[in-house]
CSV table of C-alpha atoms in Angstrom, one decimal:
chain,number,residue,atom,x,y,z
S,1,GLY,CA,17.6,4.3,0.4
S,2,GLU,CA,15.5,1.2,0.3
S,3,SER,CA,13.7,0.6,-3.0
S,4,VAL,CA,11.9,-2.1,-4.9
S,5,GLY,CA,11.6,-1.6,-8.6
S,6,LEU,CA,10.4,-3.4,-11.7
S,7,HIS,CA,12.2,-3.7,-15.0
S,8,LEU,CA,9.1,-3.6,-17.3
S,9,PRO,CA,6.3,-1.1,-16.6
S,10,THR,CA,4.0,-2.8,-19.2
S,11,LEU,CA,4.0,-6.3,-20.4
S,12,SER,CA,1.8,-7.6,-23.2
S,13,VAL,CA,1.3,-11.4,-23.7
S,14,GLN,CA,-0.8,-13.6,-25.8
S,15,GLU,CA,-3.6,-15.5,-24.1
S,16,GLY,CA,-2.3,-18.9,-23.2
S,17,ASP,CA,1.3,-17.9,-23.1
S,18,ASN,CA,3.3,-17.8,-19.9
S,19,SER,CA,4.1,-14.4,-18.3
S,20,ILE,CA,7.1,-13.4,-16.4
S,21,ILE,CA,7.1,-10.2,-14.3
S,22,ASN,CA,10.4,-9.1,-12.7
S,23,CYS,CA,11.3,-7.2,-9.7
S,24,ALA,CA,14.6,-5.9,-8.3
S,25,TYR,CA,15.1,-5.0,-4.7
S,26,SER,CA,18.0,-3.1,-3.2
S,27,ASN,CA,17.9,-4.0,0.5
S,28,SER,CA,19.9,-7.2,1.1
S,29,ALA,CA,18.3,-7.5,4.5
S,30,SER,CA,14.8,-8.0,3.0
S,31,ASP,CA,13.7,-11.5,3.9
S,32,TYR,CA,10.0,-11.7,3.0
S,33,PHE,CA,8.4,-10.9,-0.3
S,34,ILE,CA,4.8,-10.8,-1.6
S,35,TRP,CA,3.4,-10.4,-5.0
S,36,TYR,CA,0.1,-8.6,-5.4
S,37,LYS,CA,-2.4,-8.1,-8.3
S,38,GLN,CA,-4.4,-5.0,-8.5
S,39,GLU,CA,-7.4,-4.6,-10.8
S,40,SER,CA,-8.9,-1.3,-11.7
S,41,GLY,CA,-10.9,0.2,-8.8
S,42,LYS,CA,-9.8,-2.5,-6.3
S,43,GLY,CA,-7.3,-2.9,-3.6
S,44,PRO,CA,-4.2,-5.1,-4.1
S,45,GLN,CA,-5.0,-8.8,-4.0
S,46,PHE,CA,-2.5,-11.2,-2.4
S,47,ILE,CA,-1.1,-13.7,-4.9
S,48,ILE,CA,1.8,-15.5,-3.4
S,49,ASP,CA,4.7,-14.9,-0.9
S,50,ILE,CA,8.1,-16.3,-0.4
S,51,ARG,CA,10.6,-16.1,2.4
S,52,SER,CA,14.4,-15.7,2.0
S,53,ASN,CA,15.1,-19.3,3.0
S,54,MET,CA,13.4,-20.4,-0.2
S,55,ASP,CA,14.4,-20.0,-3.9
S,56,LYS,CA,11.1,-21.0,-5.4
S,57,ARG,CA,7.4,-21.3,-4.4
S,58,GLN,CA,4.5,-22.5,-6.5
S,59,GLY,CA,0.8,-21.7,-6.3
S,60,GLN,CA,-2.0,-22.2,-8.6
S,61,ARG,CA,-0.7,-21.2,-12.0
S,62,VAL,CA,1.9,-19.0,-10.4
S,63,THR,CA,5.5,-19.5,-9.4
S,64,VAL,CA,7.7,-17.0,-7.6
S,65,LEU,CA,11.5,-17.2,-7.9
S,66,LEU,CA,13.9,-15.5,-5.6
S,67,ASN,CA,17.5,-14.9,-6.4
S,68,LYS,CA,19.2,-13.4,-3.4
S,69,THR,CA,22.6,-13.2,-5.0
S,70,VAL,CA,21.4,-10.6,-7.5
S,71,LYS,CA,18.5,-9.4,-5.4
S,72,HIS,CA,15.9,-10.3,-8.0
S,73,LEU,CA,12.3,-11.6,-7.7
S,74,SER,CA,10.1,-12.9,-10.5
S,75,LEU,CA,6.5,-13.9,-10.8
S,76,GLN,CA,5.6,-16.5,-13.5
S,77,ILE,CA,2.0,-16.9,-14.6
S,78,ALA,CA,1.3,-20.1,-16.6
S,79,ALA,CA,-1.2,-20.1,-19.4
S,80,THR,CA,-2.1,-16.4,-19.0
S,81,GLN,CA,-5.8,-15.6,-19.2
S,82,PRO,CA,-7.7,-12.4,-19.9
S,83,GLY,CA,-8.6,-12.3,-16.2
S,84,ASP,CA,-4.9,-11.9,-15.4
S,85,SER,CA,-4.9,-8.5,-16.9
S,86,ALA,CA,-4.0,-6.1,-14.0
S,87,VAL,CA,-1.1,-4.3,-12.4
S,88,TYR,CA,1.3,-6.5,-10.5
S,89,PHE,CA,3.3,-5.3,-7.5
S,90,CYS,CA,6.1,-6.9,-5.6
S,91,ALA,CA,6.6,-5.9,-2.0
S,92,GLU,CA,9.5,-6.6,0.3
S,93,SER,CA,9.8,-6.6,4.1
S,94,THR,CA,12.6,-6.8,6.6
S,95,SER,CA,12.4,-8.6,9.9
S,96,GLY,CA,11.4,-6.3,12.7
S,97,THR,CA,10.3,-3.4,10.6
S,98,TYR,CA,6.6,-4.3,10.3
S,99,LYS,CA,6.3,-2.5,7.0
S,100,TYR,CA,6.3,-3.4,3.3
S,101,ILE,CA,8.0,-1.5,0.5
S,102,PHE,CA,6.3,-1.7,-2.8
S,103,GLY,CA,7.6,-1.7,-6.3
S,104,THR,CA,6.3,0.7,-8.9
S,105,GLY,CA,4.1,-2.0,-10.5
S,106,THR,CA,3.9,-3.7,-13.9
S,107,ARG,CA,0.8,-3.6,-16.1
S,108,LEU,CA,0.1,-7.0,-17.6
S,109,LYS,CA,-2.1,-6.9,-20.8
S,110,VAL,CA,-3.4,-10.2,-22.1
S,111,LEU,CA,-4.0,-10.2,-25.8
S,112,ALA,CA,-6.8,-12.3,-27.2
K,1,LYS,CA,-14.9,-14.7,6.3
K,2,ALA,CA,-15.6,-11.1,5.6
K,3,GLY,CA,-12.7,-9.2,4.0
K,4,VAL,CA,-11.1,-5.9,5.0
K,5,THR,CA,-13.7,-3.1,4.9
K,6,GLN,CA,-13.0,0.6,4.5
K,7,THR,CA,-15.3,3.5,4.9
K,8,PRO,CA,-16.1,5.8,3.3
K,9,ARG,CA,-15.2,4.6,-0.2
K,10,TYR,CA,-15.2,8.1,-1.7
K,11,LEU,CA,-14.6,11.5,-0.1
K,12,ILE,CA,-14.3,15.0,-1.4
K,13,LYS,CA,-12.8,17.6,0.9
K,14,THR,CA,-11.5,21.2,0.7
K,15,ARG,CA,-8.0,22.3,1.4
K,16,GLY,CA,-7.4,23.0,5.1
K,17,GLN,CA,-10.1,20.6,6.3
K,18,GLN,CA,-9.4,17.4,8.1
K,19,VAL,CA,-10.6,13.8,7.3
K,20,THR,CA,-10.9,10.6,9.2
K,21,LEU,CA,-10.9,7.2,7.4
K,22,SER,CA,-11.9,3.9,8.9
K,23,CYS,CA,-10.7,0.4,8.4
K,24,SER,CA,-12.2,-2.9,9.8
K,25,PRO,CA,-9.7,-5.8,9.5
K,26,ILE,CA,-10.5,-9.4,8.8
K,27,SER,CA,-11.8,-11.0,11.9
K,28,GLY,CA,-9.0,-12.3,14.1
K,29,HIS,CA,-6.4,-10.1,12.5
K,30,ARG,CA,-4.6,-7.8,14.9
K,31,SER,CA,-2.3,-5.9,12.6
K,32,VAL,CA,-3.5,-3.1,10.4
K,33,SER,CA,-1.3,-1.1,8.0
K,34,TRP,CA,-2.2,2.0,6.0
K,35,TYR,CA,-0.8,3.0,2.6
K,36,GLN,CA,-1.2,5.9,0.3
K,37,GLN,CA,-1.4,5.2,-3.4
K,38,THR,CA,-0.9,7.8,-6.1
K,39,PRO,CA,0.0,7.6,-9.7
K,40,GLY,CA,3.3,9.4,-9.2
K,41,GLN,CA,4.5,7.8,-6.0
K,42,GLY,CA,2.9,4.4,-6.1
K,43,LEU,CA,2.1,2.6,-2.8
K,44,GLN,CA,3.7,4.4,0.1
K,45,PHE,CA,3.6,3.0,3.7
K,46,LEU,CA,2.0,5.3,6.2
K,47,PHE,CA,1.9,3.3,9.5
K,48,GLU,CA,1.3,-0.1,11.1
K,49,TYR,CA,-0.6,-0.9,14.2
K,50,PHE,CA,-0.7,-4.0,16.3
K,51,SER,CA,-2.8,-4.4,19.5
K,52,GLU,CA,-3.3,-0.6,19.6
K,53,THR,CA,0.4,0.1,19.3
K,54,GLN,CA,2.0,1.8,16.4
K,55,ARG,CA,5.0,-0.3,15.5
K,56,ASN,CA,6.3,1.6,12.5
K,57,LYS,CA,5.6,4.8,10.7
K,58,GLY,CA,6.5,5.9,7.1
K,59,ASN,CA,8.0,9.2,5.9
K,60,PHE,CA,4.9,11.3,6.1
K,61,PRO,CA,4.3,14.6,7.8
K,62,GLY,CA,2.8,14.8,11.3
K,63,ARG,CA,-0.6,15.8,9.7
K,64,PHE,CA,-1.0,12.1,9.1
K,65,SER,CA,-1.9,10.1,12.2
K,66,GLY,CA,-3.7,7.0,13.1
K,67,ARG,CA,-4.9,4.8,15.9
K,68,GLN,CA,-6.2,1.4,16.6
K,69,PHE,CA,-8.9,0.3,18.9
K,70,SER,CA,-9.2,-2.7,21.2
K,71,ASN,CA,-11.3,-4.5,18.6
K,72,SER,CA,-8.5,-4.0,16.0
K,73,ARG,CA,-10.5,-1.5,14.0
K,74,SER,CA,-8.3,1.4,12.9
K,75,GLU,CA,-8.7,5.0,11.8
K,76,MET,CA,-6.4,7.4,10.1
K,77,ASN,CA,-6.7,11.1,10.2
K,78,VAL,CA,-5.3,13.7,8.0
K,79,SER,CA,-5.4,17.3,9.2
K,80,THR,CA,-5.0,20.5,7.2
K,81,LEU,CA,-5.5,18.8,3.9
K,82,GLU,CA,-3.4,19.8,0.9
K,83,LEU,CA,-4.1,19.2,-2.7
K,84,GLY,CA,-1.3,16.6,-2.8
K,85,ASP,CA,-3.1,14.5,-0.3
K,86,SER,CA,-5.5,13.4,-3.0
K,87,ALA,CA,-5.0,9.7,-3.3
K,88,LEU,CA,-6.3,6.2,-2.7
K,89,TYR,CA,-5.8,5.3,0.9
K,90,LEU,CA,-5.5,1.6,1.5
K,91,CYS,CA,-5.8,-0.4,4.6
K,92,ALA,CA,-4.4,-3.9,5.0
K,93,SER,CA,-4.7,-6.5,7.7
K,94,SER,CA,-2.8,-9.5,8.8
K,95,SER,CA,-2.5,-11.8,11.8
K,96,GLY,CA,0.4,-9.8,13.1
K,97,GLY,CA,3.5,-11.8,12.1
K,98,ARG,CA,5.1,-11.4,8.7
K,99,ASN,CA,2.7,-13.3,6.6
K,100,GLU,CA,-0.2,-12.8,4.2
K,101,GLN,CA,-1.5,-9.2,4.2
K,102,TYR,CA,-4.9,-8.5,2.8
K,103,PHE,CA,-6.0,-5.2,1.5
K,104,GLY,CA,-9.4,-3.4,1.6
K,105,PRO,CA,-10.9,-1.7,-1.5
K,106,GLY,CA,-9.5,1.7,-0.4
K,107,THR,CA,-10.9,5.2,0.2
K,108,ARG,CA,-10.6,7.6,-2.7
K,109,LEU,CA,-9.9,11.0,-1.2
K,110,THR,CA,-10.1,14.1,-3.4
K,111,VAL,CA,-8.9,17.4,-2.1
K,112,THR,CA,-10.1,20.5,-3.9
């Protein structure tokens, strides 16, 4: 069935380094993707989105890359800060379904 | 703009009881989605409403139901509660198209 998964359940990075969080999706019909950040005790927070007609999209300190050929999505965080410590989820959606399928999540730990 | 609000934030119920959770979307947003989050299953889609119409439903038993009112506020109901229904229930709102979806803080339901 449809699924969205992550390669690394936990990622530890040094403060100031760049972080890369990966996500694989299985539904080739998925055409809209969102990255979320969830801190303890809070709901997921929208970070950045990308549509399938794009390969790359940049935000403030974040970049999302989409490789439709291998059905892979990544989130790059530049100059990782302690406040970036959280669980990150990717979510995918297919036109006409009005729902999002979430990955299992990756915990990002920023080391001082 | 006020964010998505959910009430109550915490709830403890006994097996067999029923529960109603409430969600108020961001002003102007007409789409409301509900998700169940558990450590074992992650974020699972429950249903989505737009202009009082359910447009999609996830793979949950009929004990889970929802509705949306004319002011876009939404409620979800779980009847005959089971221990496995213990979870964080999240509500998300968007303008209705496939674009940014914003989450509330969630309702933590504990079934004993």
